[in-house]
Amino acid sequence: MRSRLRHFVCKPCDVIRGELKSAAETLQNYHYNASLISIDCDTQDDICRELDIISYPALRIVSNGSISRYRGPRDSKSIVSRLIKELNPLVWPLEAGYLEDIKSLSIPALVIHVEGNDHLTRQLIHTIAPDFRGSVVMGIISHSIPDEPSERDLPFVDVYHPMDEVTRTFDNPVEQKTLVDFAQTVGQPVVGRFDPTTSEAYEESKVPLVYICADTEQERKEVAELVRSVAMKNRDSLNFATLDTKRYGFHAHQLGLDIDRLPGLVVQDFLGKVTFPLDQEILINTELVDRFISSLL
């Protein structure tokens, strides 16, 4: 199977050229037969007319004789993710070492672990996968009799989300309704990241945001894990996100935190335009955050 992303060039396209170059370099590390081709419409206008190119730069995906417009983000990671998705079926067979590939995608992924002869679960995944194409990648890992005891009984589900600071767990039986309901929530991270690329979406949602503010990635992840259960319980009424105070300390300060006494936690109500910092004198723990959030709702 071969997939190509064709780039129809114009003079003011230096940014997209850089992203495509980075994407091409990344694709060399994968197992797939994919390539990126640049076409100059000034010299190859017949190809551009055939593919209905009316503005520049334009991106087209050519795969197995079909042509489609690329409408996703124009950064290298998103482009690579789309091409890799194009080269795989609705449900990824992950036995051949492709798990790292699926983890690297810029969209959420559900990986279902099954016994080798569990045909019912396989059929279930293939049934629901078409409804989530484009929003959630689904893959299957087949296990023979485990060599070592496992803490989890087959079948079980792993979730990989590139923007989630915590590990999602699926504790319900792997049945169609429960899995569909769960898959519908996977697109939204339990604890996301607040930065210039996500700030607008958080603010426009008008949903109050709980910031986890710390200088190091390790601290942010540790606190995120502490509040994971609180975030899950309140996901219908609150968003949770980490804030890198080494890079965006000024924002934490504007929210009312003492940036010399981190990690810290603060809630911002976008509608009321008010903030509620958690007492920085107290060590952050799950029970403290749960009580604090409950007092605000």
PDB file of N, CA and C in Angstrom, residues 45-89:
ATOM      1  N   ASP A  45       0.615  22.780 -14.568  1.00  0.00           N
ATOM      2  CA  ASP A  45      -0.751  23.228 -14.349  1.00  0.00           C
ATOM      3  C   ASP A  45      -1.792  22.197 -14.747  1.00  0.00           C
ATOM      4  N   ASP A  46      -1.446  21.265 -15.634  1.00  0.00           N
ATOM      5  CA  ASP A  46      -2.408  20.244 -16.029  1.00  0.00           C
ATOM      6  C   ASP A  46      -2.746  19.331 -14.859  1.00  0.00           C
ATOM      7  N   ILE A  47      -1.732  18.986 -14.047  1.00  0.00           N
ATOM      8  CA  ILE A  47      -1.970  18.147 -12.868  1.00  0.00           C
ATOM      9  C   ILE A  47      -2.812  18.910 -11.855  1.00  0.00           C
ATOM     10  N   CYS A  48      -2.514  20.177 -11.692  1.00  0.00           N
ATOM     11  CA  CYS A  48      -3.247  20.980 -10.710  1.00  0.00           C
ATOM     12  C   CYS A  48      -4.712  21.146 -11.121  1.00  0.00           C
ATOM     13  N   ARG A  49      -4.968  21.326 -12.419  1.00  0.00           N
ATOM     14  CA  ARG A  49      -6.358  21.432 -12.873  1.00  0.00           C
ATOM     15  C   ARG A  49      -7.093  20.119 -12.655  1.00  0.00           C
ATOM     16  N   GLU A  50      -6.419  19.031 -12.950  1.00  0.00           N
ATOM     17  CA  GLU A  50      -7.035  17.715 -12.790  1.00  0.00           C
ATOM     18  C   GLU A  50      -7.432  17.455 -11.338  1.00  0.00           C
ATOM     19  N   LEU A  51      -6.651  17.983 -10.407  1.00  0.00           N
ATOM     20  CA  LEU A  51      -6.917  17.755  -8.997  1.00  0.00           C
ATOM     21  C   LEU A  51      -7.658  18.923  -8.342  1.00  0.00           C
ATOM     22  N   ASP A  52      -8.180  19.833  -9.179  1.00  0.00           N
ATOM     23  CA  ASP A  52      -9.037  20.922  -8.696  1.00  0.00           C
ATOM     24  C   ASP A  52      -8.325  21.809  -7.677  1.00  0.00           C
ATOM     25  N   ILE A  53      -7.109  22.218  -7.999  1.00  0.00           N
ATOM     26  CA  ILE A  53      -6.352  23.120  -7.136  1.00  0.00           C
ATOM     27  C   ILE A  53      -6.714  24.548  -7.499  1.00  0.00           C
ATOM     28  N   ILE A  54      -7.323  25.265  -6.545  1.00  0.00           N
ATOM     29  CA  ILE A  54      -7.766  26.635  -6.833  1.00  0.00           C
ATOM     30  C   ILE A  54      -7.090  27.675  -5.953  1.00  0.00           C
ATOM     31  N   SER A  55      -6.357  27.231  -4.940  1.00  0.00           N
ATOM     32  CA  SER A  55      -5.631  28.169  -4.081  1.00  0.00           C
ATOM     33  C   SER A  55      -4.374  27.483  -3.575  1.00  0.00           C
ATOM     34  N   TYR A  56      -3.443  28.271  -3.066  1.00  0.00           N
ATOM     35  CA  TYR A  56      -2.142  27.738  -2.674  1.00  0.00           C
ATOM     36  C   TYR A  56      -1.751  28.226  -1.279  1.00  0.00           C
ATOM     37  N   PRO A  57      -0.994  27.425  -0.509  1.00  0.00           N
ATOM     38  CA  PRO A  57      -0.621  26.043  -0.818  1.00  0.00           C
ATOM     39  C   PRO A  57      -1.797  25.103  -0.597  1.00  0.00           C
ATOM     40  N   ALA A  58      -1.878  24.048  -1.396  1.00  0.00           N
ATOM     41  CA  ALA A  58      -2.937  23.056  -1.270  1.00  0.00           C
ATOM     42  C   ALA A  58      -2.318  21.697  -0.994  1.00  0.00           C
ATOM     43  N   LEU A  59      -2.968  20.921  -0.167  1.00  0.00           N
ATOM     44  CA  LEU A  59      -2.485  19.587   0.175  1.00  0.00           C
ATOM     45  C   LEU A  59      -3.512  18.549  -0.256  1.00  0.00           C
ATOM     46  N   ARG A  60      -3.049  17.536  -0.944  1.00  0.00           N
ATOM     47  CA  ARG A  60      -3.911  16.438  -1.381  1.00  0.00           C
ATOM     48  C   ARG A  60      -3.286  15.113  -0.941  1.00  0.00           C
ATOM     49  N   ILE A  61      -4.123  14.164  -0.579  1.00  0.00           N
ATOM     50  CA  ILE A  61      -3.666  12.818  -0.258  1.00  0.00           C
ATOM     51  C   ILE A  61      -4.079  11.891  -1.382  1.00  0.00           C
ATOM     52  N   VAL A  62      -3.103  11.201  -1.950  1.00  0.00           N
ATOM     53  CA  VAL A  62      -3.345  10.240  -3.023  1.00  0.00           C
ATOM     54  C   VAL A  62      -3.035   8.863  -2.465  1.00  0.00           C
ATOM     55  N   SER A  63      -4.052   8.012  -2.393  1.00  0.00           N
ATOM     56  CA  SER A  63      -3.879   6.699  -1.784  1.00  0.00           C
ATOM     57  C   SER A  63      -4.747   5.674  -2.493  1.00  0.00           C
ATOM     58  N   ASN A  64      -4.101   4.621  -2.986  1.00  0.00           N
ATOM     59  CA  ASN A  64      -4.829   3.527  -3.645  1.00  0.00           C
ATOM     60  C   ASN A  64      -5.753   4.018  -4.752  1.00  0.00           C
ATOM     61  N   GLY A  65      -5.291   4.999  -5.523  1.00  0.00           N
ATOM     62  CA  GLY A  65      -6.058   5.487  -6.651  1.00  0.00           C
ATOM     63  C   GLY A  65      -7.099   6.533  -6.306  1.00  0.00           C
ATOM     64  N   SER A  66      -7.300   6.833  -5.045  1.00  0.00           N
ATOM     65  CA  SER A  66      -8.274   7.854  -4.650  1.00  0.00           C
ATOM     66  C   SER A  66      -7.553   9.118  -4.209  1.00  0.00           C
ATOM     67  N   ILE A  67      -8.235  10.245  -4.362  1.00  0.00           N
ATOM     68  CA  ILE A  67      -7.665  11.545  -4.027  1.00  0.00           C
ATOM     69  C   ILE A  67      -8.593  12.252  -3.050  1.00  0.00           C
ATOM     70  N   SER A  68      -8.040  12.804  -1.982  1.00  0.00           N
ATOM     71  CA  SER A  68      -8.849  13.531  -1.010  1.00  0.00           C
ATOM     72  C   SER A  68      -8.107  14.774  -0.550  1.00  0.00           C
ATOM     73  N   ARG A  69      -8.838  15.771  -0.147  1.00  0.00           N
ATOM     74  CA  ARG A  69      -8.246  16.993   0.379  1.00  0.00           C
ATOM     75  C   ARG A  69      -7.765  16.762   1.810  1.00  0.00           C
ATOM     76  N   TYR A  70      -6.638  17.352   2.119  1.00  0.00           N
ATOM     77  CA  TYR A  70      -6.161  17.330   3.501  1.00  0.00           C
ATOM     78  C   TYR A  70      -6.666  18.604   4.171  1.00  0.00           C
ATOM     79  N   ARG A  71      -7.484  18.433   5.203  1.00  0.00           N
ATOM     80  CA  ARG A  71      -8.101  19.583   5.871  1.00  0.00           C
ATOM     81  C   ARG A  71      -7.633  19.753   7.314  1.00  0.00           C
ATOM     82  N   GLY A  72      -6.665  18.953   7.743  1.00  0.00           N
ATOM     83  CA  GLY A  72      -6.221  19.002   9.121  1.00  0.00           C
ATOM     84  C   GLY A  72      -5.194  20.092   9.374  1.00  0.00           C
ATOM     85  N   PRO A  73      -4.677  20.149  10.592  1.00  0.00           N
ATOM     86  CA  PRO A  73      -3.624  21.117  10.927  1.00  0.00           C
ATOM     87  C   PRO A  73      -2.403  20.916  10.033  1.00  0.00           C
ATOM     88  N   ARG A  74      -1.722  22.003   9.693  1.00  0.00           N
ATOM     89  CA  ARG A  74      -0.610  21.920   8.747  1.00  0.00           C
ATOM     90  C   ARG A  74       0.738  21.932   9.456  1.00  0.00           C
ATOM     91  N   ASP A  75       0.824  21.224  10.549  1.00  0.00           N
ATOM     92  CA  ASP A  75       2.110  21.020  11.208  1.00  0.00           C
ATOM     93  C   ASP A  75       2.581  19.610  10.903  1.00  0.00           C
ATOM     94  N   SER A  76       3.875  19.372  11.037  1.00  0.00           N
ATOM     95  CA  SER A  76       4.450  18.104  10.586  1.00  0.00           C
ATOM     96  C   SER A  76       3.862  16.911  11.327  1.00  0.00           C
ATOM     97  N   LYS A  77       3.633  17.034  12.632  1.00  0.00           N
ATOM     98  CA  LYS A  77       3.119  15.894  13.387  1.00  0.00           C
ATOM     99  C   LYS A  77       1.731  15.502  12.913  1.00  0.00           C
ATOM    100  N   SER A  78       0.867  16.474  12.657  1.00  0.00           N
ATOM    101  CA  SER A  78      -0.485  16.171  12.186  1.00  0.00           C
ATOM    102  C   SER A  78      -0.458  15.556  10.795  1.00  0.00           C
ATOM    103  N   ILE A  79       0.427  16.046   9.941  1.00  0.00           N
ATOM    104  CA  ILE A  79       0.537  15.500   8.591  1.00  0.00           C
ATOM    105  C   ILE A  79       1.011  14.050   8.635  1.00  0.00           C
ATOM    106  N   VAL A  80       2.020  13.785   9.455  1.00  0.00           N
ATOM    107  CA  VAL A  80       2.518  12.405   9.598  1.00  0.00           C
ATOM    108  C   VAL A  80       1.423  11.503  10.144  1.00  0.00           C
ATOM    109  N   SER A  81       0.687  11.982  11.133  1.00  0.00           N
ATOM    110  CA  SER A  81      -0.386  11.183  11.721  1.00  0.00           C
ATOM    111  C   SER A  81      -1.429  10.812  10.680  1.00  0.00           C
ATOM    112  N   ARG A  82      -1.794  11.786   9.850  1.00  0.00           N
ATOM    113  CA  ARG A  82      -2.808  11.509   8.821  1.00  0.00           C
ATOM    114  C   ARG A  82      -2.314  10.476   7.819  1.00  0.00           C
ATOM    115  N   LEU A  83      -1.061  10.585   7.401  1.00  0.00           N
ATOM    116  CA  LEU A  83      -0.528   9.625   6.441  1.00  0.00           C
ATOM    117  C   LEU A  83      -0.449   8.221   7.029  1.00  0.00           C
ATOM    118  N   ILE A  84      -0.044   8.136   8.285  1.00  0.00           N
ATOM    119  CA  ILE A  84       0.026   6.825   8.924  1.00  0.00           C
ATOM    120  C   ILE A  84      -1.368   6.221   9.042  1.00  0.00           C
ATOM    121  N   LYS A  85      -2.351   7.051   9.404  1.00  0.00           N
ATOM    122  CA  LYS A  85      -3.726   6.553   9.464  1.00  0.00           C
ATOM    123  C   LYS A  85      -4.189   6.059   8.102  1.00  0.00           C
ATOM    124  N   GLU A  86      -3.808   6.785   7.060  1.00  0.00           N
ATOM    125  CA  GLU A  86      -4.228   6.424   5.706  1.00  0.00           C
ATOM    126  C   GLU A  86      -3.694   5.056   5.308  1.00  0.00           C
ATOM    127  N   LEU A  87      -2.565   4.678   5.864  1.00  0.00           N
ATOM    128  CA  LEU A  87      -1.912   3.434   5.482  1.00  0.00           C
ATOM    129  C   LEU A  87      -2.318   2.260   6.370  1.00  0.00           C
ATOM    130  N   ASN A  88      -3.261   2.476   7.243  1.00  0.00           N
ATOM    131  CA  ASN A  88      -3.697   1.404   8.124  1.00  0.00           C
ATOM    132  C   ASN A  88      -5.201   1.207   8.020  1.00  0.00           C
ATOM    133  N   PRO A  89      -5.679   0.026   8.349  1.00  0.00           N
ATOM    134  CA  PRO A  89      -7.119  -0.231   8.331  1.00  0.00           C
ATOM    135  C   PRO A  89      -7.816   0.478   9.482  1.00  0.00           C
TER     136      PRO A  89
END
